[in-house]
Amino acid sequence: MTNPILTDWNTPFQIAPFDAISDSDFAPALDSALEQHRAEIAAIAENPEPASFANTVEALEAAGEALDKVLSVFFTVAGADSNPDREALQREFSPRLAAHFSDISSNKALFRRVADLWARKDELALTPEQARVLMLTHRGLVRAGAALEGDADTRMKEIKSRLATLGTEFTQNLLADEREWYMELSEADLDGLPKFAVDAARAAGREKGVDGPIVTLSRSIIVPFLQFSPRRDLRERAYEAWAARGANGGATDNRDIAAEILALRQERAALLGYDSFADYKLETEMARTPDRVRDLLMAVWEPAKARADADAEVLSQMMHNDGINGALEPWDWRYYAERRRKAEHDLDEAALKPYLQLDRMIDAAFSCANRLFGLEFRAVNLPLYHPDCRAWEVTREGEHVALFIGDYFARGSKRSGAWCSAMRSQARFPREQAPIVINVCNFAKGEPALLSYDDARTLFHEFGHALHQMLSDVTYESISGTSVARDFVELPSQLYEHWLEVPEVLREFAVHAETGEPMPAEMLDKVLGAATFDMGFQTVEYVASALVDLAFHEGDAPADPMARQAEILQDLGIPHAIRMRHATPHFAHVFAGDGYSSGYYSYMWSEVMDADAFAAFEEAGGAFDPERAQALEEHILSAGGSQEPDVLYTAFRGRLPEVGALLKGRGLAA
């Protein structure tokens, strides 16, 4: 019987035939695809002809098509719709894939061909894009350990395999903790909660098969509970469960895993000749060095901490006025901050939320993309991997641009957070291919589904990543879309958030779910006026996480990461009632894989650019200035990784940004 994953996908937009694929197809498909890829690599490495760009680098670009198909389908469902079979497959696949790619990077014959081309690069008459791909190919092999010999080469393979296994375990432990914990609520426990929070709690209960409302560890459910519940005891119970993810003892505890990951990363960097893993990791980023990262984070930390300390005094007094003695605790902050926001800005999240319908916010994101880049979106009915998913064909002037898939609702089978991925990236070699892009979020279900303002920002953020994929216009897939430096990849996503705050966008799309009336001008003014409210808290919890990540990777790996985390936070003087946004045992950005290791700072690095980049629109003709939109597409969104990030940004803006734009945007400037 033919494996549907490996057949030609004669489907609309050549999307995976999800309705024909079963979990039993994945293992044999991977076996076949790995064998095929090994043969392709061997043919390139053992080619008797002298190395050329075409028979070596372009051949590498063209290899692995079957493997890409298998992995695009599998990791899509493993992250967004997991089950025990898929989790078992992921545990099996991770070390095999690590070994496979390690074998490629340590293939000496292949490396000799690439190194030969690199040595002769000035003689090859390459296009700028080809020269860039050659440089990245050579650099990637060197950084992966291709130049290592003997015991060092063997040990590098062992490290990569073990790290792949540990990253998978970390992710699955976290998912298990998030999936299994919930707190049942009585009808009396719902007092004080707005209707949208009650509806979400009841929907979560139905999903879990519980007869009544519950609080889960989904951010879209637990954060509103912490904001609105007057029951301090229940807030404490829920918050501590949220904070303890990955640190509950037993089979799902991530603390020893984190320690081993850090030790292996340090050893990996040492094998490659670096003083620390942070030195290794940051070498290819815009920041370049740990010192530059620390300088940025500390420039923001001091004003953010000062703001948070001042806010803590106000919130503590509010709590004491309620007759509660003692210190303000982490489970108190959101509750009193929400009350303060309502009092000072007369902005009630419960009153605001009916104006932020999910469908209307999707329309808003699409409308902005149409006005900026001429994109049009047409809903299409396709068999996808889960009934919650929706799809749109993206066109421009009648020409197909991309397929966009949205998977917006929280469920127990989906890992937490929000992300964008491409099942297929744009490329023109070895053939023309249009991107298939997915946004995955974790919003609470409802009739209709309503978003918080933070949820709406998340939707725009992830759609900014999607635009980076959709508008890519390069030849080679390895530099397509979001294949850029980690501290540059968040620029398009964070920049796109700004269009949510454009008054004319909110006036058009923020309409009441029941009455259909647009958001009142007075409320709109309050929303925009409160944009930097509680920014001390938000900035402190983020920067604390980024500084812990950096410190973990700067020197010797800590034997006890939790003790080291506590030491770092104490030295920073973090306010008592604020904790890291992601404590070590559930810091998936850093420990589920290498992506954001030593790189969690990159959101803030990109924010320096996004604040400055949106200012370029404001200084021109406004948020929809056509010349600025064209420059943004030409120099950033379509360019992928075809040039260094600082070159691309300078081409767009005329100069590099400074941290002052970020402090002003966050309301933290002196």
XYZ file of C-alpha atoms in Angstrom:
670
model
C 0.000 0.000 0.000
C 1.383 3.425 -0.950
C 2.293 5.699 1.952
C 0.220 8.893 1.523
C 2.981 11.064 2.999
C 5.431 10.050 0.270
C 3.120 10.235 -2.737
C 2.787 13.236 -5.008
C 0.308 15.489 -3.234
C -2.234 16.088 -5.990
C -4.285 18.198 -3.625
C -5.374 21.833 -3.715
C -2.235 23.968 -3.221
C -0.246 20.698 -2.876
C -1.080 20.626 0.827
C -0.505 17.412 2.778
C -3.465 14.994 2.449
C -4.239 15.079 6.158
C -7.466 13.121 5.715
C -5.513 10.194 4.253
C -2.608 10.174 6.738
C -2.667 8.068 9.906
C -0.153 7.911 12.733
C 0.989 4.495 11.497
C 2.263 6.159 8.298
C 4.904 8.292 10.003
C 7.514 5.704 11.000
C 7.758 3.928 7.611
C 7.691 7.296 5.830
C 10.600 8.513 7.947
C 12.572 5.302 7.303
C 12.151 5.710 3.561
C 12.868 9.447 3.547
C 16.028 9.076 5.640
C 17.324 6.360 3.337
C 16.632 8.510 0.291
C 18.302 11.562 1.846
C 21.375 9.524 2.812
C 21.694 8.370 -0.793
C 21.361 11.943 -2.069
C 24.055 13.202 0.299
C 26.377 10.324 -0.603
C 25.974 11.097 -4.299
C 26.957 14.730 -3.679
C 29.896 13.885 -1.425
C 31.264 11.140 -3.690
C 30.721 12.928 -6.991
C 33.919 12.318 -9.042
C 33.512 15.664 -10.800
C 35.310 18.692 -9.294
C 33.180 20.641 -6.857
C 31.000 23.355 -8.365
C 28.266 25.498 -6.906
C 25.708 23.539 -8.935
C 26.838 19.989 -8.118
C 27.500 20.679 -4.447
C 25.654 23.637 -2.914
C 22.632 23.611 -5.212
C 22.565 19.824 -4.984
C 22.367 20.146 -1.184
C 19.548 22.674 -1.551
C 17.595 20.236 -3.737
C 18.202 17.169 -1.543
C 15.824 15.952 1.154
C 12.477 16.727 -0.466
C 10.884 13.528 0.860
C 12.280 14.139 4.332
C 10.950 17.709 4.319
C 7.474 16.362 3.540
C 7.554 13.869 6.385
C 8.871 16.328 8.947
C 6.579 19.188 7.932
C 3.511 17.024 8.490
C 4.747 15.264 11.604
C 5.979 18.283 13.551
C 2.853 20.240 12.637
C 0.601 17.668 14.304
C 3.060 16.822 17.095
C 3.026 20.424 18.309
C -0.575 21.405 17.673
C -2.523 18.146 18.048
C -0.462 15.661 20.001
C -1.552 12.276 21.341
C 0.278 9.395 23.068
C 1.231 7.755 19.755
C 2.659 10.976 18.368
C 4.530 11.667 21.587
C 6.076 8.194 21.435
C 7.045 8.766 17.792
C 8.611 12.105 18.675
C 10.730 10.455 21.366
C 11.824 7.870 18.801
C 12.404 10.306 15.941
C 14.382 12.996 17.798
C 17.653 11.071 18.361
C 17.407 9.466 14.909
C 17.074 12.844 13.224
C 19.870 14.296 15.327
C 22.125 11.408 14.299
C 21.135 11.774 10.659
C 21.945 15.474 10.437
C 25.064 14.961 12.542
C 26.263 12.389 9.996
C 25.779 14.975 7.247
C 27.628 17.723 9.089
C 30.512 15.363 9.879
C 30.773 13.966 6.338
C 34.408 14.782 5.572
C 34.117 14.292 1.822
C 31.156 16.656 1.673
C 32.940 19.226 3.813
C 36.030 19.079 1.595
C 33.904 19.952 -1.430
C 32.250 22.882 0.329
C 35.563 24.069 1.799
C 37.118 23.903 -1.673
C 34.347 26.109 -3.050
C 34.735 28.524 -0.138
C 38.466 28.817 -0.819
C 37.740 29.575 -4.487
C 34.674 31.737 -3.929
C 36.139 34.796 -5.638
C 36.705 32.782 -8.831
C 33.205 31.326 -9.111
C 31.297 34.324 -10.548
C 28.469 33.785 -8.097
C 25.427 36.025 -7.777
C 25.168 37.859 -4.421
C 22.496 35.392 -3.320
C 24.616 32.392 -4.302
C 27.622 33.847 -2.471
C 25.460 34.246 0.618
C 24.211 30.648 0.422
C 27.772 29.351 0.016
C 28.944 31.328 3.032
C 26.046 30.088 5.163
C 26.564 26.479 4.033
C 30.278 26.570 4.852
C 29.743 28.371 8.157
C 26.943 26.028 9.145
C 29.074 22.943 8.563
C 32.004 24.379 10.518
C 29.764 25.374 13.435
C 28.134 21.932 13.360
C 31.534 20.299 13.831
C 32.447 19.268 10.281
C 36.098 20.149 10.861
C 36.358 18.006 14.000
C 38.321 14.747 13.886
C 38.590 11.564 15.936
C 37.237 11.558 19.478
C 35.989 15.137 19.224
C 33.945 14.257 16.154
C 32.468 11.196 17.873
C 31.648 13.129 21.022
C 29.915 15.900 19.071
C 27.587 13.327 17.524
C 26.802 11.919 20.964
C 26.057 15.387 22.338
C 23.706 16.279 19.504
C 21.797 13.027 19.860
C 21.435 13.416 23.604
C 20.349 17.059 23.307
C 17.638 16.072 20.830
C 16.314 13.455 23.240
C 16.406 15.836 26.194
C 14.647 18.621 24.288
C 11.820 16.277 23.372
C 11.511 15.052 26.965
C 11.449 18.628 28.249
C 8.638 19.564 25.845
C 6.550 16.501 26.576
C 6.949 16.846 30.344
C 5.740 20.430 30.119
C 2.783 19.456 27.937
C 1.863 16.697 30.393
C 1.887 19.091 33.351
C -0.187 21.634 31.450
C -2.628 19.010 30.238
C -3.177 17.155 33.491
C -3.663 19.964 36.040
C -6.952 21.741 36.455
C -8.914 23.281 39.327
C -12.659 22.757 39.551
C -14.747 25.808 40.405
C -18.076 25.904 42.175
C -20.751 28.329 41.053
C -19.821 30.555 44.002
C -16.173 30.542 42.851
C -17.277 32.286 39.648
C -18.243 35.464 41.506
C -16.332 38.433 40.172
C -15.380 36.746 36.896
C -16.632 38.421 33.712
C -18.849 36.480 31.342
C -16.059 35.703 28.874
C -13.949 34.126 31.642
C -16.920 32.094 32.921
C -17.702 30.908 29.383
C -14.074 29.889 28.841
C -14.002 28.000 32.168
C -17.189 26.119 31.279
C -15.852 25.267 27.806
C -12.614 23.997 29.365
C -14.634 21.823 31.723
C -16.560 20.299 28.844
C -13.302 19.536 27.004
C -11.964 17.744 30.103
C -15.228 15.867 30.653
C -15.828 17.682 33.939
C -19.348 18.585 35.019
C -18.740 22.267 35.643
C -16.271 25.113 35.090
C -12.531 24.675 35.607
C -9.339 26.697 35.526
C -6.573 25.157 33.401
C -2.981 26.164 32.828
C -3.788 27.621 29.413
C -2.699 31.271 29.496
C -5.989 32.385 27.940
C -7.859 30.923 30.933
C -5.535 31.314 33.898
C -4.541 34.949 33.277
C -8.148 36.250 33.288
C -8.769 34.210 36.444
C -5.770 35.866 38.125
C -6.980 39.258 36.922
C -10.568 39.049 38.097
C -11.074 36.449 40.835
C -11.470 38.061 44.280
C -10.685 34.671 45.867
C -7.065 35.147 46.928
C -6.778 31.514 48.046
C -7.843 30.229 44.637
C -5.590 32.707 42.856
C -2.652 31.435 44.902
C -3.464 27.808 44.163
C -3.806 28.461 40.434
C -0.713 30.669 40.197
C 1.519 28.227 42.072
C 0.416 25.396 39.786
C 1.186 27.576 36.770
C 4.599 28.507 38.172
C 5.404 24.877 39.090
C 5.054 23.447 35.574
C 7.997 21.130 34.992
C 8.980 21.176 38.666
C 6.465 18.890 40.325
C 8.755 15.942 40.963
C 8.272 12.536 39.429
C 8.426 11.563 35.787
C 7.608 15.016 34.357
C 10.161 17.029 36.343
C 12.429 19.088 34.064
C 15.049 20.347 36.533
C 17.636 17.605 35.985
C 16.989 17.760 32.245
C 17.766 21.491 32.208
C 21.023 20.911 34.100
C 22.149 18.224 31.664
C 21.230 20.354 28.638
C 23.315 23.269 29.928
C 26.304 21.021 30.607
C 26.128 19.454 27.145
C 25.851 22.858 25.476
C 28.953 24.055 27.298
C 30.843 20.942 26.186
C 29.642 21.400 22.613
C 30.911 24.987 22.520
C 34.265 23.948 23.995
C 34.726 21.268 21.330
C 34.331 24.012 18.724
C 36.831 26.291 20.440
C 34.504 28.812 22.088
C 34.834 30.120 25.635
C 31.124 29.627 26.316
C 27.948 28.517 24.628
C 26.777 32.140 24.562
C 29.915 33.126 22.631
C 29.218 30.326 20.153
C 25.521 31.042 19.773
C 25.723 34.836 19.475
C 28.532 34.865 16.915
C 26.042 34.687 14.037
C 23.402 37.001 15.522
C 23.106 40.770 15.149
C 24.248 41.192 18.756
C 27.489 39.231 18.132
C 28.626 39.096 21.795
C 27.189 38.427 25.276
C 28.416 41.843 26.423
C 26.275 43.651 23.848
C 23.240 41.628 24.892
C 23.832 42.372 28.572
C 24.299 46.085 27.849
C 20.905 46.223 26.112
C 19.084 44.258 28.798
C 20.553 46.272 31.665
C 19.775 49.558 29.901
C 16.134 48.484 30.033
C 16.226 46.707 33.403
C 16.950 49.726 35.571
C 14.079 51.978 34.405
C 11.716 48.972 34.261
C 12.556 47.917 37.815
C 12.128 51.489 39.069
C 8.666 51.604 37.469
C 7.735 48.179 38.864
C 8.893 49.111 42.385
C 6.739 52.240 42.290
C 3.763 50.259 40.987
C 4.219 47.631 43.708
C 3.809 50.292 46.375
C 0.499 51.408 44.859
C -0.812 47.851 44.522
C 0.313 46.956 48.064
C -1.635 49.905 49.451
C -4.721 48.811 47.517
C -4.394 45.329 49.014
C -3.935 46.698 52.538
C -7.023 48.873 52.028
C -8.883 45.599 51.463
C -7.817 44.516 54.929
C -5.147 42.076 53.720
C -1.879 42.448 55.607
C 1.515 41.191 54.543
C 3.428 41.469 51.310
C 2.009 41.770 47.812
C 2.465 38.333 46.220
C 2.764 37.204 42.584
C -0.843 35.938 42.618
C -1.993 39.412 43.751
C -0.311 41.554 41.095
C -2.630 40.967 38.139
C -5.758 41.277 40.303
C -4.835 44.646 41.763
C -3.282 45.885 38.522
C -6.591 45.193 36.749
C -8.498 47.092 39.434
C -6.020 49.953 39.168
C -6.327 50.053 35.398
C -10.091 50.245 35.695
C -9.836 53.029 38.267
C -7.109 55.145 36.634
C -7.955 54.612 32.990
C -11.601 53.680 33.442
C -10.770 50.710 31.233
C -12.498 47.472 32.110
C -11.113 44.363 30.388
C -14.524 42.727 30.682
C -16.165 45.673 28.929
C -13.416 45.823 26.295
C -13.355 42.158 25.348
C -16.710 42.008 23.470
C -15.198 44.470 20.996
C -12.301 42.136 20.236
C -13.978 39.253 18.424
C -11.532 36.719 17.009
C -13.084 36.783 13.535
C -12.995 40.571 13.369
C -9.382 40.682 14.532
C -8.460 38.170 11.805
C -10.240 40.472 9.343
C -8.262 43.408 10.730
C -4.926 41.643 10.254
C -5.926 40.744 6.681
C -7.133 44.275 5.943
C -3.849 45.838 7.074
C -1.925 43.387 4.877
C -4.148 44.365 1.966
C -3.605 48.091 2.464
C 0.134 47.719 2.979
C 1.046 45.011 0.475
C -1.991 44.442 -1.742
C -2.661 40.933 -0.406
C -6.145 39.441 -0.625
C -7.506 36.517 1.421
C -10.156 34.029 0.291
C -11.430 31.337 2.642
C -11.010 27.826 1.239
C -12.384 24.521 2.498
C -9.626 21.921 2.842
C -9.127 18.789 4.945
C -6.693 19.925 7.654
C -5.177 18.241 10.698
C -7.849 19.408 13.185
C -11.454 20.645 12.846
C -10.498 23.934 14.532
C -8.176 24.857 11.638
C -9.212 27.297 8.918
C -7.506 28.091 5.618
C -7.277 31.028 3.224
C -5.730 31.382 -0.209
C -3.553 34.499 -0.367
C -3.365 36.287 -3.718
C -2.089 39.567 -5.139
C -3.510 40.999 -8.351
C -5.062 37.604 -9.024
C -1.796 35.686 -8.647
C -1.399 32.980 -5.995
C 0.991 34.024 -3.209
C 0.513 31.522 -0.368
C -1.832 29.275 1.562
C -2.446 30.498 5.120
C -3.786 28.251 7.896
C -5.034 29.518 11.255
C -5.326 27.200 14.281
C -6.511 29.536 17.012
C -8.099 27.658 19.932
C -6.565 26.155 23.064
C -6.952 22.395 23.595
C -5.285 19.715 25.665
C -3.461 18.249 22.669
C -1.695 21.507 21.829
C 1.445 22.810 23.487
C 1.127 26.209 25.105
C 2.082 29.511 23.552
C 1.720 30.766 20.000
C 3.892 30.215 16.959
C 4.204 30.459 13.195
C 5.630 27.708 11.028
C 5.844 26.953 7.327
C 4.854 23.549 6.031
C 6.540 24.683 2.849
C 8.756 27.745 2.391
C 8.970 29.934 -0.697
C 11.712 29.124 -3.218
C 12.471 29.237 -6.951
C 15.032 26.397 -6.920
C 14.921 23.556 -7.793
C 11.385 24.631 -8.792
C 8.945 27.425 -8.033
C 7.064 26.790 -4.807
C 4.659 29.012 -2.911
C 4.633 28.949 0.895
C 2.126 27.148 3.115
C 2.117 29.003 6.435
C 0.456 28.170 9.756
C -0.316 30.413 12.743
C -1.013 28.477 15.950
C -2.490 30.214 19.024
C -4.174 29.215 22.275
C -7.257 31.414 22.567
C -10.265 30.416 24.657
C -13.278 29.155 22.745
C -16.563 31.004 22.950
C -19.697 31.886 20.977
C -18.322 34.098 19.602
C -14.667 33.749 20.572
C -13.496 36.932 22.297
C -9.905 38.055 22.761
C -8.129 40.070 25.394
C -6.078 42.974 24.100
C -2.949 40.872 24.679
C -4.545 38.053 22.669
C -5.216 40.453 19.815
C -1.580 41.579 19.905
C -0.520 37.924 19.773
C -2.679 37.380 16.697
C -1.066 40.349 14.928
C 2.399 39.235 16.112
C 2.112 35.764 14.642
C 0.599 37.139 11.465
C 3.670 39.360 11.127
C 5.770 36.186 11.069
C 3.372 34.777 8.478
C 3.869 37.821 6.245
C 7.638 37.282 6.456
C 7.035 33.816 4.994
C 4.326 34.796 2.488
C 6.185 37.731 0.948
C 9.556 35.988 0.720
C 11.072 36.355 -2.751
C 14.396 34.509 -2.951
C 15.819 31.672 -5.002
C 16.969 29.238 -2.320
C 14.817 27.825 0.459
C 17.677 27.912 2.986
C 17.457 31.735 3.074
C 13.707 32.002 2.603
C 11.222 33.756 4.859
C 12.131 33.585 8.533
C 15.519 31.916 7.882
C 17.309 34.872 9.419
C 19.286 35.635 12.577
C 17.295 34.887 15.723
C 17.487 38.476 16.942
C 16.150 39.712 13.580
C 13.339 37.193 13.125
C 11.074 38.975 15.624
C 11.262 42.336 13.823
C 8.448 41.693 11.299
C 6.194 40.123 13.943
C 6.670 42.801 16.587
C 6.450 45.558 14.002
C 3.082 44.253 12.786
C 1.663 44.559 16.309
C 1.744 48.334 15.868
C -1.056 48.226 13.287
C -3.442 46.897 15.927
C -2.998 50.222 17.720
C -3.774 52.372 14.667
C -7.029 54.155 15.628
C -8.674 53.748 12.220
C -8.086 49.973 12.378
C -9.753 49.653 15.764
C -12.600 51.941 14.713
C -13.382 49.669 11.772
C -12.875 46.218 13.250
C -13.421 46.540 17.017
C -17.208 46.132 16.967
C -19.359 44.787 19.784
C -20.164 41.076 19.562
C -23.841 41.578 20.467
C -24.788 45.039 19.217
C -22.438 45.350 16.238
C -21.667 48.898 17.338
C -18.085 50.144 16.866
C -15.929 50.704 19.899
C -16.895 54.072 21.394
C -14.370 56.842 20.799
C -13.985 57.273 24.549
C -13.097 53.595 25.026
C -10.742 53.685 22.045
C -8.907 56.631 23.606
C -8.644 54.715 26.865
C -7.301 51.606 25.125
C -4.592 53.582 23.380
C -3.879 55.675 26.473
C -3.414 52.547 28.588
C -1.044 50.925 26.066
C 1.934 51.242 28.429
C -0.019 50.478 31.608
C 1.763 47.997 33.905
C 4.781 48.068 31.600
C 7.143 47.873 34.561
C 5.737 44.439 35.434
C 5.753 43.202 31.843
C 9.293 44.384 31.212
C 10.738 43.082 34.475
C 9.330 39.567 34.061
C 10.647 39.401 30.488
C 14.097 40.912 31.075
C 14.613 38.711 34.148
C 14.028 35.653 31.959
C 16.409 36.944 29.289
C 19.156 37.700 31.815
C 18.838 34.246 33.409
C 19.052 32.638 29.956
C 22.183 34.657 29.145
C 23.850 33.925 32.485
C 23.149 30.190 32.184
C 25.151 30.097 28.956
C 27.892 32.681 29.605
C 30.150 30.701 31.913
C 30.373 27.251 33.433
C 27.091 25.368 33.299
C 25.439 25.427 36.752
C 25.146 22.075 38.480
C 21.901 23.319 40.039
C 20.110 25.658 37.600
C 17.397 26.486 40.122
C 19.955 27.680 42.669
C 21.715 29.691 39.966
C 18.390 31.175 38.839
C 17.653 32.295 42.403
C 21.123 33.812 42.726
C 20.767 35.794 39.480
C 17.353 37.142 40.457
C 18.582 38.111 43.909
C 21.528 40.004 42.430
C 19.124 41.849 40.122
C 16.865 42.755 43.009
C 13.727 41.566 41.253
C 10.604 42.800 43.051
C 9.121 40.221 45.423
C 5.744 40.090 43.656
C 7.182 39.530 40.163
C 8.713 36.305 38.937
C 10.376 35.379 35.679
C 7.972 35.060 32.785
C 9.404 31.582 32.189
C 11.085 29.854 35.110
C 13.725 27.286 34.182
C 11.572 24.104 34.385
C 9.056 25.482 31.871
C 11.373 27.733 29.831
C 10.587 25.952 26.564
C 12.115 28.733 24.450
C 15.495 27.823 25.908
C 15.290 24.113 26.727
C 12.929 22.548 24.170
C 15.633 23.130 21.563
C 18.536 25.416 20.748
C 16.433 28.043 18.972
C 16.290 30.697 21.681
C 19.101 29.438 23.918
C 21.232 32.491 24.739
C 18.691 34.197 22.513
C 15.598 35.009 24.556
C 16.847 38.604 24.539
C 16.060 38.719 20.817
C 12.470 39.885 21.354
C 13.840 43.032 22.983
C 16.624 43.431 20.426
C 13.961 43.293 17.735
C 11.754 45.692 19.699
C 14.464 48.335 19.453
C 14.121 47.968 15.691
C 10.338 47.653 15.538
C 9.775 50.849 17.531
C 12.169 52.680 15.245
C 10.733 51.073 12.098
C 7.144 52.065 12.885
C 8.378 55.572 13.614
C 9.540 55.616 9.983
C 5.903 55.194 8.898
C 4.729 57.892 11.303
C 7.413 60.283 10.069
C 6.293 59.662 6.483
C 2.660 59.590 5.416
C 1.273 57.608 8.352
C 0.741 53.947 9.221
C -0.169 52.991 5.648
C 2.381 55.103 3.801
C 2.875 53.262 0.470
C 6.554 54.131 0.046
C 7.441 52.870 3.518
C 5.355 49.717 2.952
C 7.167 49.062 -0.312
C 10.540 49.575 1.392
C 9.542 47.233 4.213
C 8.600 44.504 1.754
C 11.628 45.024 -0.495
C 14.344 45.221 2.130
C 12.999 43.030 4.958
C 9.917 40.906 4.263
C 10.904 39.658 0.815
C 14.649 39.478 1.446
C 14.733 36.597 3.942
C 18.306 35.823 4.919
C 19.817 36.987 1.646
C 21.960 39.616 3.416
C 23.131 40.412 6.930
C 20.335 41.847 9.102
C 22.047 45.160 9.777
C 22.470 45.668 6.018
C 18.774 44.940 5.418
C 17.597 47.205 8.223
C 19.846 50.056 7.126
C 18.549 49.698 3.571
C 15.008 50.104 4.928
C 15.615 52.873 7.476
C 18.803 54.552 6.366
C 20.475 53.911 9.725
C 20.509 51.508 12.676
C 18.166 52.165 15.630
C 18.937 53.094 19.229
C 17.438 51.878 22.503
C 15.707 55.206 23.149
C 12.876 54.309 20.758
C 12.136 51.193 22.801
C 12.116 53.018 26.156
C 9.806 55.667 24.723
C 7.506 53.032 23.242
C 7.238 51.231 26.573
C 6.680 54.451 28.475
C 9.920 53.951 30.413
C 11.880 56.930 29.117
C 12.981 59.373 31.789
